[in-house]
GROMACS .gro file of C-alpha atoms in nm:
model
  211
    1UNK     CA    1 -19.103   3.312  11.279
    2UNK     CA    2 -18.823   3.143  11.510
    3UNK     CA    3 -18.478   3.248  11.365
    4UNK     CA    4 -18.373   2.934  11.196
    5UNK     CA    5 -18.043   3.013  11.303
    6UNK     CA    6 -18.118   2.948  11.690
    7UNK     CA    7 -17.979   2.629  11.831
    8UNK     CA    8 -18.303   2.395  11.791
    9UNK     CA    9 -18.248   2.339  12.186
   10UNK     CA   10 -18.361   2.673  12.232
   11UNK     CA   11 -18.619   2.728  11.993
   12UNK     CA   12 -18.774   2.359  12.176
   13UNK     CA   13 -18.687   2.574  12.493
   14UNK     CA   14 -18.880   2.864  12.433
   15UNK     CA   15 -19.164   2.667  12.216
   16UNK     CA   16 -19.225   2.485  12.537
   17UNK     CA   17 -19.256   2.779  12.731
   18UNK     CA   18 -19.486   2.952  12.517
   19UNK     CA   19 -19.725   2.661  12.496
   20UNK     CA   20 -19.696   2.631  12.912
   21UNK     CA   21 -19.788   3.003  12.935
   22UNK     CA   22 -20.067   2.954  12.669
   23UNK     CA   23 -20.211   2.642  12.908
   24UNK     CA   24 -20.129   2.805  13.218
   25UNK     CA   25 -20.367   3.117  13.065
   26UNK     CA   26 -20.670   2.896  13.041
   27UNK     CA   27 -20.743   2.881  13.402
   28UNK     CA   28 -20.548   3.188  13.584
   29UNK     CA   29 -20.523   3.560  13.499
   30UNK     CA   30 -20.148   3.627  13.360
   31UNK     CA   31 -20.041   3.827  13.664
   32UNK     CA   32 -20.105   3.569  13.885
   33UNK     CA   33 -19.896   3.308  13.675
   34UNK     CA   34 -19.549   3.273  13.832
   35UNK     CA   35 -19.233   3.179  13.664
   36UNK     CA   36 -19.239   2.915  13.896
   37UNK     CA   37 -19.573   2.773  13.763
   38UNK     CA   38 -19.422   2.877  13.346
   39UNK     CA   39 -19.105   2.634  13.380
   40UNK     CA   40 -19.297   2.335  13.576
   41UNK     CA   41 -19.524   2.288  13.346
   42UNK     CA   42 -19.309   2.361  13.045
   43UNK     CA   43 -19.054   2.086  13.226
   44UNK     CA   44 -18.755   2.347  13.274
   45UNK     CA   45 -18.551   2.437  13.515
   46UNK     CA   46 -18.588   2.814  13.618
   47UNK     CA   47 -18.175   2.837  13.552
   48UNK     CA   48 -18.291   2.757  13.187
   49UNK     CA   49 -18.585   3.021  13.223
   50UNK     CA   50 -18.351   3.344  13.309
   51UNK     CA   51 -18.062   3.198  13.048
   52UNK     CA   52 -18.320   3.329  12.767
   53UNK     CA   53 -18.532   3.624  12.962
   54UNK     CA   54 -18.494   3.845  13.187
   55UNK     CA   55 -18.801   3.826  13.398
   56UNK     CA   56 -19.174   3.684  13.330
   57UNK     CA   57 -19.266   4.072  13.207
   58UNK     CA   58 -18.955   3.983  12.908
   59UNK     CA   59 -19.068   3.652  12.871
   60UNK     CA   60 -19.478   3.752  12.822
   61UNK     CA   61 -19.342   4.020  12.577
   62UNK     CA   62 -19.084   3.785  12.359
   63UNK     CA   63 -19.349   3.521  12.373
   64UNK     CA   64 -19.612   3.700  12.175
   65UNK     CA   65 -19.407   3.873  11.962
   66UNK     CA   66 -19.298   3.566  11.819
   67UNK     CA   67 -19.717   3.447  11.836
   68UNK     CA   68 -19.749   3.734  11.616
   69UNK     CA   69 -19.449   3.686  11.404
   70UNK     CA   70 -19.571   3.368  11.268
   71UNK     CA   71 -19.884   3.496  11.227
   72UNK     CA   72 -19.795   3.797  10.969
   73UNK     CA   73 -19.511   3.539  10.790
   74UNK     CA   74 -19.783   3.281  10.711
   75UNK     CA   75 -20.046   3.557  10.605
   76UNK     CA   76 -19.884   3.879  10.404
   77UNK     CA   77 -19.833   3.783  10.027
   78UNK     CA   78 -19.694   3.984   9.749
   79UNK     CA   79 -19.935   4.167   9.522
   80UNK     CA   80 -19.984   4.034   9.213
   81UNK     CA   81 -19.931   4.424   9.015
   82UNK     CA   82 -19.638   4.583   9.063
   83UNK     CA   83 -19.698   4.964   9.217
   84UNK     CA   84 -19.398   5.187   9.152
   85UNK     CA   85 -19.219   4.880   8.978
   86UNK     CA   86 -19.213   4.677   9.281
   87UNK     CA   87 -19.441   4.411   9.446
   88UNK     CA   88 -19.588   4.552   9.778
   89UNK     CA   89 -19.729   4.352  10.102
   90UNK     CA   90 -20.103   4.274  10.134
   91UNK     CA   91 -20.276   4.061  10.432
   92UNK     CA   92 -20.409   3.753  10.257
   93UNK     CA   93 -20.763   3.721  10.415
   94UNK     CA   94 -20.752   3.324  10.404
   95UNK     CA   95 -20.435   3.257  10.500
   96UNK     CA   96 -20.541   3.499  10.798
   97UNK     CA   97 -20.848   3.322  10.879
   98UNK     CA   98 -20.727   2.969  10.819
   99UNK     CA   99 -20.435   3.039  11.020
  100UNK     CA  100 -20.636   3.147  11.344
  101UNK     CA  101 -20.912   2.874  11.294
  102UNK     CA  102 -20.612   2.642  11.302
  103UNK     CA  103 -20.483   2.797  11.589
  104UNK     CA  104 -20.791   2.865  11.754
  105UNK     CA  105 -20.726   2.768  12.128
  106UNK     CA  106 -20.421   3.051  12.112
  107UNK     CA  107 -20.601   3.323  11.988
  108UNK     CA  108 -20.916   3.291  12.209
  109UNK     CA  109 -20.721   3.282  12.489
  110UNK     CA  110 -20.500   3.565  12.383
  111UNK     CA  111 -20.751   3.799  12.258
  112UNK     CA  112 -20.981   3.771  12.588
  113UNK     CA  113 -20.920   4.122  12.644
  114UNK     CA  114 -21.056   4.088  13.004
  115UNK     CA  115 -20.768   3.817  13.043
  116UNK     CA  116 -20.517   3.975  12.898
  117UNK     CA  117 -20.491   4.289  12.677
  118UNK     CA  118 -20.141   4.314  12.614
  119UNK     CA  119 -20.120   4.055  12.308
  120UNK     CA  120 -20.432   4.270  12.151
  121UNK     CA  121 -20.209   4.570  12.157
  122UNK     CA  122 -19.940   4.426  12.040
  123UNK     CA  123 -20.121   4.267  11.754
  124UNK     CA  124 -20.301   4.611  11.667
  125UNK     CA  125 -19.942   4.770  11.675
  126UNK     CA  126 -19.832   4.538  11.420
  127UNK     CA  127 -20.128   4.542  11.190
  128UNK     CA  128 -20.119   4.882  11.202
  129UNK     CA  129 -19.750   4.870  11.091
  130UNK     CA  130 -19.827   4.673  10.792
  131UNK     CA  131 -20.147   4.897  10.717
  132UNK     CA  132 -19.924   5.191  10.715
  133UNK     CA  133 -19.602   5.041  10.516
  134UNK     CA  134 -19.875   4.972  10.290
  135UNK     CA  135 -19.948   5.331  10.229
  136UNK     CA  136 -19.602   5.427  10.186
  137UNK     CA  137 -19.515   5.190   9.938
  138UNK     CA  138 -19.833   5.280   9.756
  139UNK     CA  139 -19.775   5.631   9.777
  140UNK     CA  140 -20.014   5.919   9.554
  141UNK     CA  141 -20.228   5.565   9.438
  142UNK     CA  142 -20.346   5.561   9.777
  143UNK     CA  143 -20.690   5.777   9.757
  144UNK     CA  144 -20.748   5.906  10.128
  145UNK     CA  145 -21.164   5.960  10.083
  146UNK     CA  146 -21.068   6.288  10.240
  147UNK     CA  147 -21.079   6.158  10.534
  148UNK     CA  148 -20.717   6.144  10.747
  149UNK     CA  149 -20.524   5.814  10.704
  150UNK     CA  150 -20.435   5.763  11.051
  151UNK     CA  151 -20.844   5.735  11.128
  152UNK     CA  152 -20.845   5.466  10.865
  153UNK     CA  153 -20.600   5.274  10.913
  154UNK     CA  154 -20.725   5.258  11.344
  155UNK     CA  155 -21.085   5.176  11.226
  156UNK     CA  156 -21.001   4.925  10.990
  157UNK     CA  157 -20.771   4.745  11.238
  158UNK     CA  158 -21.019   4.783  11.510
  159UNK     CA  159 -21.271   4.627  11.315
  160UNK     CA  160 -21.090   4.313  11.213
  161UNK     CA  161 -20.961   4.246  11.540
  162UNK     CA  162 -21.317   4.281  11.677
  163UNK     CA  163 -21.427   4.092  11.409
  164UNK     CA  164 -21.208   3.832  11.441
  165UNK     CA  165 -21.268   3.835  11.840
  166UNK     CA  166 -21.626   3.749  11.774
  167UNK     CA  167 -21.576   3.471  11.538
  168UNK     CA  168 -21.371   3.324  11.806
  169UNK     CA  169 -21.597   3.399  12.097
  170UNK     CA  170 -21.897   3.282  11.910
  171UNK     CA  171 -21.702   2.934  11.852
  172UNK     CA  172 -21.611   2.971  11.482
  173UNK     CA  173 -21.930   2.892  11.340
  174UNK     CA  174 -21.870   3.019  11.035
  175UNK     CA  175 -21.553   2.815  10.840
  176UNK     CA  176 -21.275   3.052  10.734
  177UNK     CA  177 -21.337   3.025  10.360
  178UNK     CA  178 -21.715   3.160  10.472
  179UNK     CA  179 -21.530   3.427  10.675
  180UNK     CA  180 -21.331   3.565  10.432
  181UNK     CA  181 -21.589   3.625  10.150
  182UNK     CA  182 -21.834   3.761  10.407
  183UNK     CA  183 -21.515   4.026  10.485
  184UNK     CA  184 -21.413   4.097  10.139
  185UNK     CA  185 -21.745   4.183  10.042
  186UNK     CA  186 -21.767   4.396  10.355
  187UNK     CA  187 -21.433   4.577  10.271
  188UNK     CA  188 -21.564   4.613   9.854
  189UNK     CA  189 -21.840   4.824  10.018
  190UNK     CA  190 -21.584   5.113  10.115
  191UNK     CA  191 -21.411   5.113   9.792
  192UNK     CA  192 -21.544   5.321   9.505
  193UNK     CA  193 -21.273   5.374   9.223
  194UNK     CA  194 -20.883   5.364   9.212
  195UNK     CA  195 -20.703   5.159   9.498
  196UNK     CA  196 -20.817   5.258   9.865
  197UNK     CA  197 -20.672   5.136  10.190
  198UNK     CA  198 -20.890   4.808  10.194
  199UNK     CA  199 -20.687   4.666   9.943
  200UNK     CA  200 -20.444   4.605  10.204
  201UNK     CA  201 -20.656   4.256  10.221
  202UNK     CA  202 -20.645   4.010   9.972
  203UNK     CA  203 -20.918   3.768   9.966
  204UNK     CA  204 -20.740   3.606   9.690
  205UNK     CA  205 -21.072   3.529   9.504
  206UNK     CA  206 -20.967   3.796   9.229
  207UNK     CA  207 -20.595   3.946   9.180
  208UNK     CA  208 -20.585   4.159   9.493
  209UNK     CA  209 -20.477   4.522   9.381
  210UNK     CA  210 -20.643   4.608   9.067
  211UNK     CA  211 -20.473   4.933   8.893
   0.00000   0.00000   0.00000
């Protein structure tokens, strides 16, 4: 999300820029994508550019953190049962997919690996992040299947990002509602009893965590 407190010149600023990158991505290979090229077609000044980054390398980086921002503070929800007397985080499958069907024409260029694979990583590192907050804040309820955490966490990541890679790729033939029972049902298959990491996904069909 854009920090509300920004000057809404800047946020337009840099909103502008990350939609002229986004265009600008359709047709050329990022490293061959100039500032110059960035500000025309955002309709900026390159003194305007370098007041809010340093270089294009800053300006690729800031730009999809913020993509990715948005994404996780329109998708992660509170659990419905406290854990440890709190609330924790979950991904809310629907949100997710509703999000990127709605945003479509970002994400497939994005996530064309071939294109560009630096938002990928930085999306993994994220969802990741969240995975493994997850599991902290879940602490000894958190069964591990006896196999190591860290090998979850990566394979369930890499799955939904490949997943959701496809589903782009393939033209989103399937509607997000469609999408997100198909993956909860997946995701059921690896639980067996007492809360295990794919409850990190809520597919908000049921209550989420069940304890």
């Amino acid at each position: 999300m854009v920090d509300k407190k920004l000057d809404p010149r800047v946020v337009k600023t840099r909103t502008n820029l990350r939609k002229a990158l986004v265009y600008l991505m359709q047709n050329e290979k990022i490293d061959s994508i100039s500032v110059q090229k960035i500000t025309e077609t955002a309709h900026i000044t390159r003194g305007t550019f370098y007041l809010h980054y340093k270089d294009k390398k800053d300006f690729v980086k800031k730009a999809m953190d913020e993509i990715i921002t948005e994404f996780f503070d329109s998708v992660m929800v509170d659990s419905d049962t406290l854990v440890n007397g709190k609330t924790v985080q979950l991904m809310s499958l629907n949100k997710a997919f509703d999000y990127i069907e709605k945003n479509s024409d970002i994400f497939t260029i994005l996530l064309d690996r071939a294109q560009n694979n630096n938002f990928y990583r930085q999306l993994y590192s994220r969802l990741t992040s969240e995975m493994e907050t997850f599991i902290k804040e879940m602490g000894e309820d958190l069964d591990d299947m006896d196999v190591p955490m860290k090998v979850q966490v990566a394979f369930t990541a890499s799955a939904m990002l490949g997943l959701i890679t496809q589903w782009l790729n393939n033209g989103l033939i399937y509607t997000a509602k469609y999408m997100t029972k198909t993956v909860s049902r997946i995701l059921n298959r690896f639980e067996a009893t007492g809360i295990l990491l794919p409850s990190f996904f809520d597919d908000e069909l049921e209550s989420g965590i069940s304890i």
